[in-house]
Amino acid sequence: MPKKTNRKPNVAIFSLTSCEGCQFSILDLSSKFLELSSRINIDEWRLISDLEPKKHYDISFIEGNPATIKNLKLLKQIRKMSDIVVVLGNCADLGGIWEIKNYHNYKKYGAYVYKQHQTIDNEKIIEVPKAIKVDYVIPGCPINAHNFYDLIYSLLNKTHWSLFQNPVCWECQINKNPCLLQEGKICLGPIAISGCNAVCLNSRQECWACRGILDDVKEKIENLIKILQNHGYSLQDILEKMEFFGARDRIEAALQPPSEKKK
Ligand code: SF4
Ligand code: SF4
Ligand code: SF4
């Protein structure tokens, strides 16, 4: 961040392999976005225009997954060029739907989908926080753009920013939704980070934890798995739902005893 308070920070928004939905969520801020853009210099944002790349950014936002070797190279360059790196959205943070292939026989299924899958240059999906050091994560698929707005203002004002550690159930029940878990459906709301206004549950779609999982949630995961097994699901059925938005590896890591967790 700029040392002199009268200089506007240089901001970049990069996109790796993604659907670009998180970037469109930022534009959906409309008048709030215009207000924000008067406080920062947006020096790199391919979605808006082809700008001359700079050598340094105060804040870089990264949407999408480094699913190719080219993406991975760019990601490492971004880290070197940026004071603050913010991960934007599920595919960058958790690996997103791309990460499903880490759990399956990619070569076998790849042959059904791609005629020339041998030419795909990076078979293993890596989450951005595992590839480089990140300073903040704005989760979701897509992100809640108000998290983006609040984080930028916190950085401008040098105040603390973090996500509330409440489960999606909290927002789901404020919205008076019937509980799909009690109806015997696989809902990951008890272990997922809130902040989406339980948007899926409002449409009677189960939560599959696109915003990631809460901290210190081992006991809740064990209880959730027991409840679902009592409803007749196999562990494989449950793991498949955890894979959908890339949360499975975080859930499995949370279940390990502290001594076995990777440092
Ligand atoms: S997190 Fe979801 S909305 Fe955002 S870029 Fe990835 S797929 Fe698109
Ligand atoms: S439907 Fe899901 S998110 Fe809502 S209260 Fe039940 S378990 Fe929680
Ligand atoms: S309800 Fe769950 S899956 Fe849906 S947006 Fe919220 S965190 Fe993501």
PDB file of C-alpha atoms and ligand atoms in Angstrom:
ATOM      1  CA  MET A   1       0.000   0.000   0.000  1.00  0.00           C
ATOM      2  CA  PRO A   2       1.201   3.544  -0.745  1.00  0.00           C
ATOM      3  CA  LYS A   3       3.121   5.164   2.078  1.00  0.00           C
ATOM      4  CA  LYS A   4       1.865   8.667   1.176  1.00  0.00           C
ATOM      5  CA  THR A   5      -1.876   8.786   1.874  1.00  0.00           C
ATOM      6  CA  ASN A   6      -2.584  11.126  -1.070  1.00  0.00           C
ATOM      7  CA  ARG A   7      -1.443   8.556  -3.664  1.00  0.00           C
ATOM      8  CA  LYS A   8      -4.158   6.238  -4.944  1.00  0.00           C
ATOM      9  CA  PRO A   9      -3.160   2.549  -4.747  1.00  0.00           C
ATOM     10  CA  ASN A  10      -2.434   0.763  -8.022  1.00  0.00           C
ATOM     11  CA  VAL A  11      -4.824  -2.153  -8.321  1.00  0.00           C
ATOM     12  CA  ALA A  12      -4.782  -5.073 -10.744  1.00  0.00           C
ATOM     13  CA  ILE A  13      -7.467  -7.679 -11.366  1.00  0.00           C
ATOM     14  CA  PHE A  14      -6.070 -10.791 -13.014  1.00  0.00           C
ATOM     15  CA  SER A  15      -7.987 -13.732 -14.383  1.00  0.00           C
ATOM     16  CA  LEU A  16      -6.530 -17.225 -14.750  1.00  0.00           C
ATOM     17  CA  THR A  17      -8.719 -20.178 -15.845  1.00  0.00           C
ATOM     18  CA  SER A  18     -12.245 -19.159 -14.832  1.00  0.00           C
ATOM     19  CA  CYS A  19     -15.744 -18.332 -16.011  1.00  0.00           C
ATOM     20  CA  GLU A  20     -15.114 -14.648 -15.120  1.00  0.00           C
ATOM     21  CA  GLY A  21     -18.270 -14.628 -12.968  1.00  0.00           C
ATOM     22  CA  CYS A  22     -16.459 -13.157  -9.971  1.00  0.00           C
ATOM     23  CA  GLN A  23     -15.276 -10.202 -12.059  1.00  0.00           C
ATOM     24  CA  PHE A  24     -18.845  -9.575 -13.244  1.00  0.00           C
ATOM     25  CA  SER A  25     -19.970  -9.626  -9.605  1.00  0.00           C
ATOM     26  CA  ILE A  26     -17.643  -6.660  -9.010  1.00  0.00           C
ATOM     27  CA  LEU A  27     -19.292  -4.763 -11.874  1.00  0.00           C
ATOM     28  CA  ASP A  28     -22.673  -5.549 -10.308  1.00  0.00           C
ATOM     29  CA  LEU A  29     -21.715  -3.192  -7.474  1.00  0.00           C
ATOM     30  CA  SER A  30     -22.718  -0.464 -10.037  1.00  0.00           C
ATOM     31  CA  SER A  31     -22.711   2.966  -8.317  1.00  0.00           C
ATOM     32  CA  LYS A  32     -20.655   1.593  -5.413  1.00  0.00           C
ATOM     33  CA  PHE A  33     -18.097   0.389  -7.945  1.00  0.00           C
ATOM     34  CA  LEU A  34     -17.920   3.863  -9.529  1.00  0.00           C
ATOM     35  CA  GLU A  35     -17.455   5.419  -6.099  1.00  0.00           C
ATOM     36  CA  LEU A  36     -14.701   2.897  -5.335  1.00  0.00           C
ATOM     37  CA  SER A  37     -12.947   3.430  -8.652  1.00  0.00           C
ATOM     38  CA  SER A  38     -12.481   7.124  -7.789  1.00  0.00           C
ATOM     39  CA  ARG A  39     -10.367   6.014  -4.787  1.00  0.00           C
ATOM     40  CA  ILE A  40      -8.060   3.579  -6.628  1.00  0.00           C
ATOM     41  CA  ASN A  41      -6.169   3.323  -9.931  1.00  0.00           C
ATOM     42  CA  ILE A  42      -7.218   0.191 -11.778  1.00  0.00           C
ATOM     43  CA  ASP A  43      -4.081  -0.451 -13.806  1.00  0.00           C
ATOM     44  CA  GLU A  44      -4.792  -3.955 -15.064  1.00  0.00           C
ATOM     45  CA  TRP A  45      -8.178  -5.455 -15.827  1.00  0.00           C
ATOM     46  CA  ARG A  46      -8.481  -7.336 -19.099  1.00  0.00           C
ATOM     47  CA  LEU A  47     -12.279  -7.536 -18.778  1.00  0.00           C
ATOM     48  CA  ILE A  48     -12.537  -3.747 -19.071  1.00  0.00           C
ATOM     49  CA  SER A  49      -9.707  -2.840 -21.441  1.00  0.00           C
ATOM     50  CA  ASP A  50      -6.213  -3.742 -22.653  1.00  0.00           C
ATOM     51  CA  LEU A  51      -4.040  -1.693 -20.341  1.00  0.00           C
ATOM     52  CA  GLU A  52      -0.247  -1.493 -20.460  1.00  0.00           C
ATOM     53  CA  PRO A  53       1.034  -3.900 -17.792  1.00  0.00           C
ATOM     54  CA  LYS A  54       2.912  -2.278 -14.917  1.00  0.00           C
ATOM     55  CA  LYS A  55       5.918  -3.606 -13.004  1.00  0.00           C
ATOM     56  CA  HIS A  56       4.372  -3.126  -9.579  1.00  0.00           C
ATOM     57  CA  TYR A  57       0.897  -3.205  -8.043  1.00  0.00           C
ATOM     58  CA  ASP A  58      -0.124  -2.283  -4.515  1.00  0.00           C
ATOM     59  CA  ILE A  59      -2.997  -4.773  -4.579  1.00  0.00           C
ATOM     60  CA  SER A  60      -3.555  -7.637  -7.019  1.00  0.00           C
ATOM     61  CA  PHE A  61      -6.771  -9.632  -7.142  1.00  0.00           C
ATOM     62  CA  ILE A  62      -6.591 -13.085  -8.717  1.00  0.00           C
ATOM     63  CA  GLU A  63      -9.665 -14.837 -10.068  1.00  0.00           C
ATOM     64  CA  GLY A  64      -9.526 -18.351 -11.519  1.00  0.00           C
ATOM     65  CA  ASN A  65      -7.349 -21.397 -11.160  1.00  0.00           C
ATOM     66  CA  PRO A  66      -3.747 -21.813 -12.312  1.00  0.00           C
ATOM     67  CA  ALA A  67      -4.910 -24.807 -14.333  1.00  0.00           C
ATOM     68  CA  THR A  68      -2.200 -24.524 -16.992  1.00  0.00           C
ATOM     69  CA  ILE A  69       1.564 -24.118 -16.822  1.00  0.00           C
ATOM     70  CA  LYS A  70       1.155 -20.648 -18.398  1.00  0.00           C
ATOM     71  CA  ASN A  71      -1.315 -19.686 -15.630  1.00  0.00           C
ATOM     72  CA  LEU A  72       1.078 -20.937 -12.961  1.00  0.00           C
ATOM     73  CA  LYS A  73       3.948 -18.870 -14.397  1.00  0.00           C
ATOM     74  CA  LEU A  74       1.758 -15.752 -14.452  1.00  0.00           C
ATOM     75  CA  LEU A  75       0.626 -16.419 -10.871  1.00  0.00           C
ATOM     76  CA  LYS A  76       4.220 -16.465  -9.629  1.00  0.00           C
ATOM     77  CA  GLN A  77       4.964 -13.232 -11.543  1.00  0.00           C
ATOM     78  CA  ILE A  78       1.903 -11.589  -9.974  1.00  0.00           C
ATOM     79  CA  ARG A  79       3.168 -12.462  -6.487  1.00  0.00           C
ATOM     80  CA  LYS A  80       6.555 -10.877  -7.256  1.00  0.00           C
ATOM     81  CA  MET A  81       4.935  -7.705  -8.658  1.00  0.00           C
ATOM     82  CA  SER A  82       2.393  -7.188  -5.856  1.00  0.00           C
ATOM     83  CA  ASP A  83       2.519  -5.957  -2.273  1.00  0.00           C
ATOM     84  CA  ILE A  84      -0.866  -7.494  -1.403  1.00  0.00           C
ATOM     85  CA  VAL A  85      -2.391 -10.511  -3.146  1.00  0.00           C
ATOM     86  CA  VAL A  86      -6.095 -11.242  -2.757  1.00  0.00           C
ATOM     87  CA  VAL A  87      -7.670 -14.465  -3.967  1.00  0.00           C
ATOM     88  CA  LEU A  88     -11.031 -13.935  -5.616  1.00  0.00           C
ATOM     89  CA  GLY A  89     -13.538 -16.770  -5.644  1.00  0.00           C
ATOM     90  CA  ASN A  90     -13.864 -20.506  -5.377  1.00  0.00           C
ATOM     91  CA  CYS A  91     -11.786 -21.681  -8.343  1.00  0.00           C
ATOM     92  CA  ALA A  92      -8.782 -19.713  -7.122  1.00  0.00           C
ATOM     93  CA  ASP A  93      -9.246 -20.489  -3.442  1.00  0.00           C
ATOM     94  CA  LEU A  94     -10.463 -24.116  -3.392  1.00  0.00           C
ATOM     95  CA  GLY A  95      -9.705 -25.316  -6.909  1.00  0.00           C
ATOM     96  CA  GLY A  96     -13.388 -25.172  -7.879  1.00  0.00           C
ATOM     97  CA  ILE A  97     -14.956 -27.670 -10.193  1.00  0.00           C
ATOM     98  CA  TRP A  98     -11.553 -28.098 -11.859  1.00  0.00           C
ATOM     99  CA  GLU A  99     -10.331 -29.887  -8.741  1.00  0.00           C
ATOM    100  CA  ILE A 100     -12.771 -32.782  -9.194  1.00  0.00           C
ATOM    101  CA  LYS A 101     -10.250 -34.361 -11.545  1.00  0.00           C
ATOM    102  CA  ASN A 102      -7.688 -34.629  -8.719  1.00  0.00           C
ATOM    103  CA  TYR A 103      -9.919 -37.270  -7.123  1.00  0.00           C
ATOM    104  CA  HIS A 104     -10.595 -39.378 -10.190  1.00  0.00           C
ATOM    105  CA  ASN A 105      -8.811 -41.257 -12.942  1.00  0.00           C
ATOM    106  CA  TYR A 106      -8.198 -38.249 -15.149  1.00  0.00           C
ATOM    107  CA  LYS A 107      -6.667 -40.212 -18.013  1.00  0.00           C
ATOM    108  CA  LYS A 108      -9.678 -42.550 -18.211  1.00  0.00           C
ATOM    109  CA  TYR A 109     -12.372 -39.830 -18.038  1.00  0.00           C
ATOM    110  CA  GLY A 110     -10.338 -37.277 -20.022  1.00  0.00           C
ATOM    111  CA  ALA A 111     -10.429 -39.628 -22.983  1.00  0.00           C
ATOM    112  CA  TYR A 112     -14.281 -39.534 -22.947  1.00  0.00           C
ATOM    113  CA  VAL A 113     -14.380 -35.734 -22.986  1.00  0.00           C
ATOM    114  CA  TYR A 114     -11.346 -34.573 -24.982  1.00  0.00           C
ATOM    115  CA  LYS A 115     -10.234 -36.074 -28.255  1.00  0.00           C
ATOM    116  CA  GLN A 116      -6.656 -34.961 -27.611  1.00  0.00           C
ATOM    117  CA  HIS A 117      -6.474 -34.780 -23.815  1.00  0.00           C
ATOM    118  CA  GLN A 118      -2.744 -35.625 -23.934  1.00  0.00           C
ATOM    119  CA  THR A 119      -2.113 -32.016 -25.022  1.00  0.00           C
ATOM    120  CA  ILE A 120      -3.515 -30.552 -21.780  1.00  0.00           C
ATOM    121  CA  ASP A 121      -0.398 -29.320 -20.077  1.00  0.00           C
ATOM    122  CA  ASN A 122      -1.234 -29.503 -16.389  1.00  0.00           C
ATOM    123  CA  GLU A 123      -3.089 -32.471 -15.025  1.00  0.00           C
ATOM    124  CA  LYS A 124      -3.043 -31.727 -11.294  1.00  0.00           C
ATOM    125  CA  ILE A 125      -5.120 -28.807 -10.047  1.00  0.00           C
ATOM    126  CA  ILE A 126      -3.441 -26.543  -7.501  1.00  0.00           C
ATOM    127  CA  GLU A 127      -5.249 -24.001  -5.352  1.00  0.00           C
ATOM    128  CA  VAL A 128      -3.749 -20.498  -5.447  1.00  0.00           C
ATOM    129  CA  PRO A 129      -2.969 -20.437  -1.672  1.00  0.00           C
ATOM    130  CA  LYS A 130      -0.960 -23.652  -2.141  1.00  0.00           C
ATOM    131  CA  ALA A 131       1.014 -22.209  -5.065  1.00  0.00           C
ATOM    132  CA  ILE A 132       1.917 -18.764  -3.662  1.00  0.00           C
ATOM    133  CA  LYS A 133       1.574 -16.814  -0.400  1.00  0.00           C
ATOM    134  CA  VAL A 134      -1.762 -14.969  -0.314  1.00  0.00           C
ATOM    135  CA  ASP A 135      -2.787 -12.162   1.999  1.00  0.00           C
ATOM    136  CA  TYR A 136      -6.585 -12.332   1.839  1.00  0.00           C
ATOM    137  CA  VAL A 137      -9.244 -14.647   0.433  1.00  0.00           C
ATOM    138  CA  ILE A 138     -12.655 -13.510  -0.782  1.00  0.00           C
ATOM    139  CA  PRO A 139     -14.558 -16.791  -1.159  1.00  0.00           C
ATOM    140  CA  GLY A 140     -17.624 -17.876  -3.121  1.00  0.00           C
ATOM    141  CA  CYS A 141     -18.836 -18.929  -6.552  1.00  0.00           C
ATOM    142  CA  PRO A 142     -19.288 -16.175  -7.424  1.00  0.00           C
ATOM    143  CA  ILE A 143     -17.897 -13.894  -4.701  1.00  0.00           C
ATOM    144  CA  ASN A 144     -20.132 -11.667  -2.633  1.00  0.00           C
ATOM    145  CA  ALA A 145     -18.985  -8.355  -4.146  1.00  0.00           C
ATOM    146  CA  HIS A 146     -19.654  -6.563  -0.845  1.00  0.00           C
ATOM    147  CA  ASN A 147     -16.728  -8.563   0.598  1.00  0.00           C
ATOM    148  CA  PHE A 148     -14.563  -7.086  -2.203  1.00  0.00           C
ATOM    149  CA  TYR A 149     -15.840  -3.571  -1.502  1.00  0.00           C
ATOM    150  CA  ASP A 150     -15.335  -3.875   2.271  1.00  0.00           C
ATOM    151  CA  LEU A 151     -11.846  -5.325   1.893  1.00  0.00           C
ATOM    152  CA  ILE A 152     -10.672  -2.491  -0.371  1.00  0.00           C
ATOM    153  CA  TYR A 153     -11.997   0.104   2.084  1.00  0.00           C
ATOM    154  CA  SER A 154     -10.287  -1.710   4.971  1.00  0.00           C
ATOM    155  CA  LEU A 155      -7.010  -1.648   3.037  1.00  0.00           C
ATOM    156  CA  LEU A 156      -7.455   2.043   2.202  1.00  0.00           C
ATOM    157  CA  ASN A 157      -8.244   2.862   5.827  1.00  0.00           C
ATOM    158  CA  LYS A 158      -5.694   0.380   7.210  1.00  0.00           C
ATOM    159  CA  THR A 159      -8.281  -1.411   9.332  1.00  0.00           C
ATOM    160  CA  HIS A 160      -8.674  -5.110  10.056  1.00  0.00           C
ATOM    161  CA  TRP A 161     -10.729  -7.255   7.649  1.00  0.00           C
ATOM    162  CA  SER A 162     -11.821 -10.857   8.048  1.00  0.00           C
ATOM    163  CA  LEU A 163     -14.848 -13.007   7.316  1.00  0.00           C
ATOM    164  CA  PHE A 164     -17.397 -13.862  10.006  1.00  0.00           C
ATOM    165  CA  GLN A 165     -16.983 -17.437  11.213  1.00  0.00           C
ATOM    166  CA  ASN A 166     -20.682 -18.325  11.113  1.00  0.00           C
ATOM    167  CA  PRO A 167     -22.077 -21.379   9.321  1.00  0.00           C
ATOM    168  CA  VAL A 168     -24.435 -21.071   6.346  1.00  0.00           C
ATOM    169  CA  CYS A 169     -27.137 -22.591   8.630  1.00  0.00           C
ATOM    170  CA  TRP A 170     -27.154 -19.273  10.501  1.00  0.00           C
ATOM    171  CA  GLU A 171     -28.271 -17.296   7.417  1.00  0.00           C
ATOM    172  CA  CYS A 172     -30.478 -20.171   6.219  1.00  0.00           C
ATOM    173  CA  GLN A 173     -32.457 -20.139   9.454  1.00  0.00           C
ATOM    174  CA  ILE A 174     -32.668 -16.323   9.613  1.00  0.00           C
ATOM    175  CA  ASN A 175     -34.326 -16.675   6.188  1.00  0.00           C
ATOM    176  CA  LYS A 176     -36.712 -19.265   7.709  1.00  0.00           C
ATOM    177  CA  ASN A 177     -35.875 -21.974   5.163  1.00  0.00           C
ATOM    178  CA  PRO A 178     -36.931 -25.558   5.867  1.00  0.00           C
ATOM    179  CA  CYS A 179     -33.882 -27.667   6.776  1.00  0.00           C
ATOM    180  CA  LEU A 180     -32.886 -29.926   3.854  1.00  0.00           C
ATOM    181  CA  LEU A 181     -30.518 -31.919   6.082  1.00  0.00           C
ATOM    182  CA  GLN A 182     -33.444 -32.881   8.282  1.00  0.00           C
ATOM    183  CA  GLU A 183     -35.260 -33.941   5.110  1.00  0.00           C
ATOM    184  CA  GLY A 184     -32.360 -36.345   4.417  1.00  0.00           C
ATOM    185  CA  LYS A 185     -30.458 -34.342   1.792  1.00  0.00           C
ATOM    186  CA  ILE A 186     -26.688 -33.790   1.728  1.00  0.00           C
ATOM    187  CA  CYS A 187     -26.314 -30.183   2.870  1.00  0.00           C
ATOM    188  CA  LEU A 188     -22.889 -28.908   3.952  1.00  0.00           C
ATOM    189  CA  GLY A 189     -24.365 -25.720   5.499  1.00  0.00           C
ATOM    190  CA  PRO A 190     -23.307 -26.632   9.091  1.00  0.00           C
ATOM    191  CA  ILE A 191     -19.605 -26.545   8.136  1.00  0.00           C
ATOM    192  CA  ALA A 192     -19.609 -23.912   5.349  1.00  0.00           C
ATOM    193  CA  ILE A 193     -18.673 -20.237   5.756  1.00  0.00           C
ATOM    194  CA  SER A 194     -21.704 -17.926   5.599  1.00  0.00           C
ATOM    195  CA  GLY A 195     -21.862 -14.596   3.777  1.00  0.00           C
ATOM    196  CA  CYS A 196     -23.887 -15.637   0.732  1.00  0.00           C
ATOM    197  CA  ASN A 197     -27.262 -15.071   2.437  1.00  0.00           C
ATOM    198  CA  ALA A 198     -27.809 -18.837   2.061  1.00  0.00           C
ATOM    199  CA  VAL A 199     -28.706 -18.173  -1.559  1.00  0.00           C
ATOM    200  CA  CYS A 200     -28.862 -21.866  -2.547  1.00  0.00           C
ATOM    201  CA  LEU A 201     -31.111 -22.800   0.362  1.00  0.00           C
ATOM    202  CA  ASN A 202     -33.414 -19.893  -0.470  1.00  0.00           C
ATOM    203  CA  SER A 203     -34.030 -21.808  -3.731  1.00  0.00           C
ATOM    204  CA  ARG A 204     -34.212 -25.178  -1.936  1.00  0.00           C
ATOM    205  CA  GLN A 205     -30.835 -26.270  -3.319  1.00  0.00           C
ATOM    206  CA  GLU A 206     -28.437 -27.871  -0.830  1.00  0.00           C
ATOM    207  CA  CYS A 207     -25.251 -26.040   0.205  1.00  0.00           C
ATOM    208  CA  TRP A 208     -22.072 -27.617  -1.195  1.00  0.00           C
ATOM    209  CA  ALA A 209     -19.701 -25.207   0.545  1.00  0.00           C
ATOM    210  CA  CYS A 210     -18.525 -23.041  -2.351  1.00  0.00           C
ATOM    211  CA  ARG A 211     -17.320 -20.469   0.213  1.00  0.00           C
ATOM    212  CA  GLY A 212     -15.097 -22.995   1.946  1.00  0.00           C
ATOM    213  CA  ILE A 213     -15.283 -24.434   5.414  1.00  0.00           C
ATOM    214  CA  LEU A 214     -15.144 -22.858   8.853  1.00  0.00           C
ATOM    215  CA  ASP A 215     -12.046 -22.906  11.059  1.00  0.00           C
ATOM    216  CA  ASP A 216     -11.825 -25.539  13.833  1.00  0.00           C
ATOM    217  CA  VAL A 217     -14.732 -27.556  12.486  1.00  0.00           C
ATOM    218  CA  LYS A 218     -13.498 -31.158  12.981  1.00  0.00           C
ATOM    219  CA  GLU A 219     -16.233 -32.161  15.427  1.00  0.00           C
ATOM    220  CA  LYS A 220     -18.970 -30.629  13.277  1.00  0.00           C
ATOM    221  CA  ILE A 221     -17.724 -32.511  10.196  1.00  0.00           C
ATOM    222  CA  GLU A 222     -17.726 -35.796  12.115  1.00  0.00           C
ATOM    223  CA  ASN A 223     -21.278 -35.130  13.343  1.00  0.00           C
ATOM    224  CA  LEU A 224     -22.454 -34.164   9.863  1.00  0.00           C
ATOM    225  CA  ILE A 225     -21.007 -37.362   8.361  1.00  0.00           C
ATOM    226  CA  LYS A 226     -22.710 -39.442  11.098  1.00  0.00           C
ATOM    227  CA  ILE A 227     -26.069 -37.747  10.456  1.00  0.00           C
ATOM    228  CA  LEU A 228     -25.773 -38.371   6.710  1.00  0.00           C
ATOM    229  CA  GLN A 229     -24.722 -41.986   7.187  1.00  0.00           C
ATOM    230  CA  ASN A 230     -27.784 -42.430   9.431  1.00  0.00           C
ATOM    231  CA  HIS A 231     -29.830 -41.171   6.474  1.00  0.00           C
ATOM    232  CA  GLY A 232     -28.342 -44.052   4.457  1.00  0.00           C
ATOM    233  CA  TYR A 233     -25.586 -42.300   2.489  1.00  0.00           C
ATOM    234  CA  SER A 234     -22.223 -43.974   1.959  1.00  0.00           C
ATOM    235  CA  LEU A 235     -19.030 -42.055   2.640  1.00  0.00           C
ATOM    236  CA  GLN A 236     -18.476 -42.001  -1.143  1.00  0.00           C
ATOM    237  CA  ASP A 237     -21.858 -40.234  -1.683  1.00  0.00           C
ATOM    238  CA  ILE A 238     -20.892 -37.589   0.875  1.00  0.00           C
ATOM    239  CA  LEU A 239     -17.355 -37.096  -0.477  1.00  0.00           C
ATOM    240  CA  GLU A 240     -18.740 -36.551  -3.988  1.00  0.00           C
ATOM    241  CA  LYS A 241     -20.749 -33.538  -2.780  1.00  0.00           C
ATOM    242  CA  MET A 242     -17.671 -32.214  -0.967  1.00  0.00           C
ATOM    243  CA  GLU A 243     -15.718 -32.441  -4.230  1.00  0.00           C
ATOM    244  CA  PHE A 244     -18.097 -30.322  -6.263  1.00  0.00           C
ATOM    245  CA  PHE A 245     -16.629 -26.945  -5.220  1.00  0.00           C
ATOM    246  CA  GLY A 246     -13.213 -28.270  -4.220  1.00  0.00           C
ATOM    247  CA  ALA A 247     -13.834 -28.383  -0.445  1.00  0.00           C
ATOM    248  CA  ARG A 248     -13.053 -32.093  -0.057  1.00  0.00           C
ATOM    249  CA  ASP A 249      -9.294 -31.742   0.592  1.00  0.00           C
ATOM    250  CA  ARG A 250      -9.854 -29.018   3.231  1.00  0.00           C
ATOM    251  CA  ILE A 251     -12.500 -31.185   4.918  1.00  0.00           C
ATOM    252  CA  GLU A 252     -10.207 -34.212   4.916  1.00  0.00           C
ATOM    253  CA  ALA A 253      -7.337 -32.086   6.284  1.00  0.00           C
ATOM    254  CA  ALA A 254      -9.599 -30.750   9.062  1.00  0.00           C
ATOM    255  CA  LEU A 255     -10.425 -34.335  10.071  1.00  0.00           C
ATOM    256  CA  GLN A 256      -6.765 -35.266  10.565  1.00  0.00           C
ATOM    257  CA  PRO A 257      -5.298 -35.136  14.076  1.00  0.00           C
ATOM    258  CA  PRO A 258      -3.197 -31.923  14.532  1.00  0.00           C
ATOM    259  CA  SER A 259       0.128 -33.847  14.406  1.00  0.00           C
ATOM    260  CA  GLU A 260      -0.687 -35.202  10.928  1.00  0.00           C
ATOM    261  CA  LYS A 261      -1.713 -31.856   9.421  1.00  0.00           C
ATOM    262  CA  LYS A 262       0.678 -30.497   6.813  1.00  0.00           C
ATOM    263  CA  LYS A 263       2.500 -27.411   8.014  1.00  0.00           C
TER     264      LYS A 263
HETATM  265  S1  SF4 B   1     -15.459 -18.892  -8.531  1.00  0.00           S
HETATM  266 FE1  SF4 B   1     -17.281 -19.444  -9.709  1.00  0.00          FE
HETATM  267  S2  SF4 B   1     -18.060 -17.487 -10.510  1.00  0.00           S
HETATM  268 FE2  SF4 B   1     -15.937 -17.149  -9.822  1.00  0.00          FE
HETATM  269  S3  SF4 B   1     -14.724 -17.428 -11.675  1.00  0.00           S
HETATM  270 FE3  SF4 B   1     -14.771 -19.414 -10.591  1.00  0.00          FE
HETATM  271  S4  SF4 B   1     -16.511 -20.523 -11.517  1.00  0.00           S
HETATM  272 FE4  SF4 B   1     -16.716 -18.377 -12.065  1.00  0.00          FE
HETATM  273  S1  SF4 B   2     -30.852 -26.641   5.066  1.00  0.00           S
HETATM  274 FE1  SF4 B   2     -28.627 -26.824   5.272  1.00  0.00          FE
HETATM  275  S2  SF4 B   2     -27.944 -24.744   5.667  1.00  0.00           S
HETATM  276 FE2  SF4 B   2     -30.135 -24.798   6.114  1.00  0.00          FE
HETATM  277  S3  SF4 B   2     -30.270 -25.235   8.303  1.00  0.00           S
HETATM  278 FE3  SF4 B   2     -30.389 -27.190   7.224  1.00  0.00          FE
HETATM  279  S4  SF4 B   2     -28.283 -27.940   7.164  1.00  0.00           S
HETATM  280 FE4  SF4 B   2     -28.187 -25.760   7.644  1.00  0.00          FE
HETATM  281  S1  SF4 B   3     -25.324 -21.784   0.169  1.00  0.00           S
HETATM  282 FE1  SF4 B   3     -23.360 -22.900   0.169  1.00  0.00          FE
HETATM  283  S2  SF4 B   3     -23.001 -23.472  -1.967  1.00  0.00           S
HETATM  284 FE2  SF4 B   3     -24.608 -21.884  -1.939  1.00  0.00          FE
HETATM  285  S3  SF4 B   3     -23.551 -19.941  -2.222  1.00  0.00           S
HETATM  286 FE3  SF4 B   3     -23.705 -20.276  -0.009  1.00  0.00          FE
HETATM  287  S4  SF4 B   3     -21.805 -21.346   0.578  1.00  0.00           S
HETATM  288 FE4  SF4 B   3     -22.011 -21.502  -1.655  1.00  0.00          FE
END
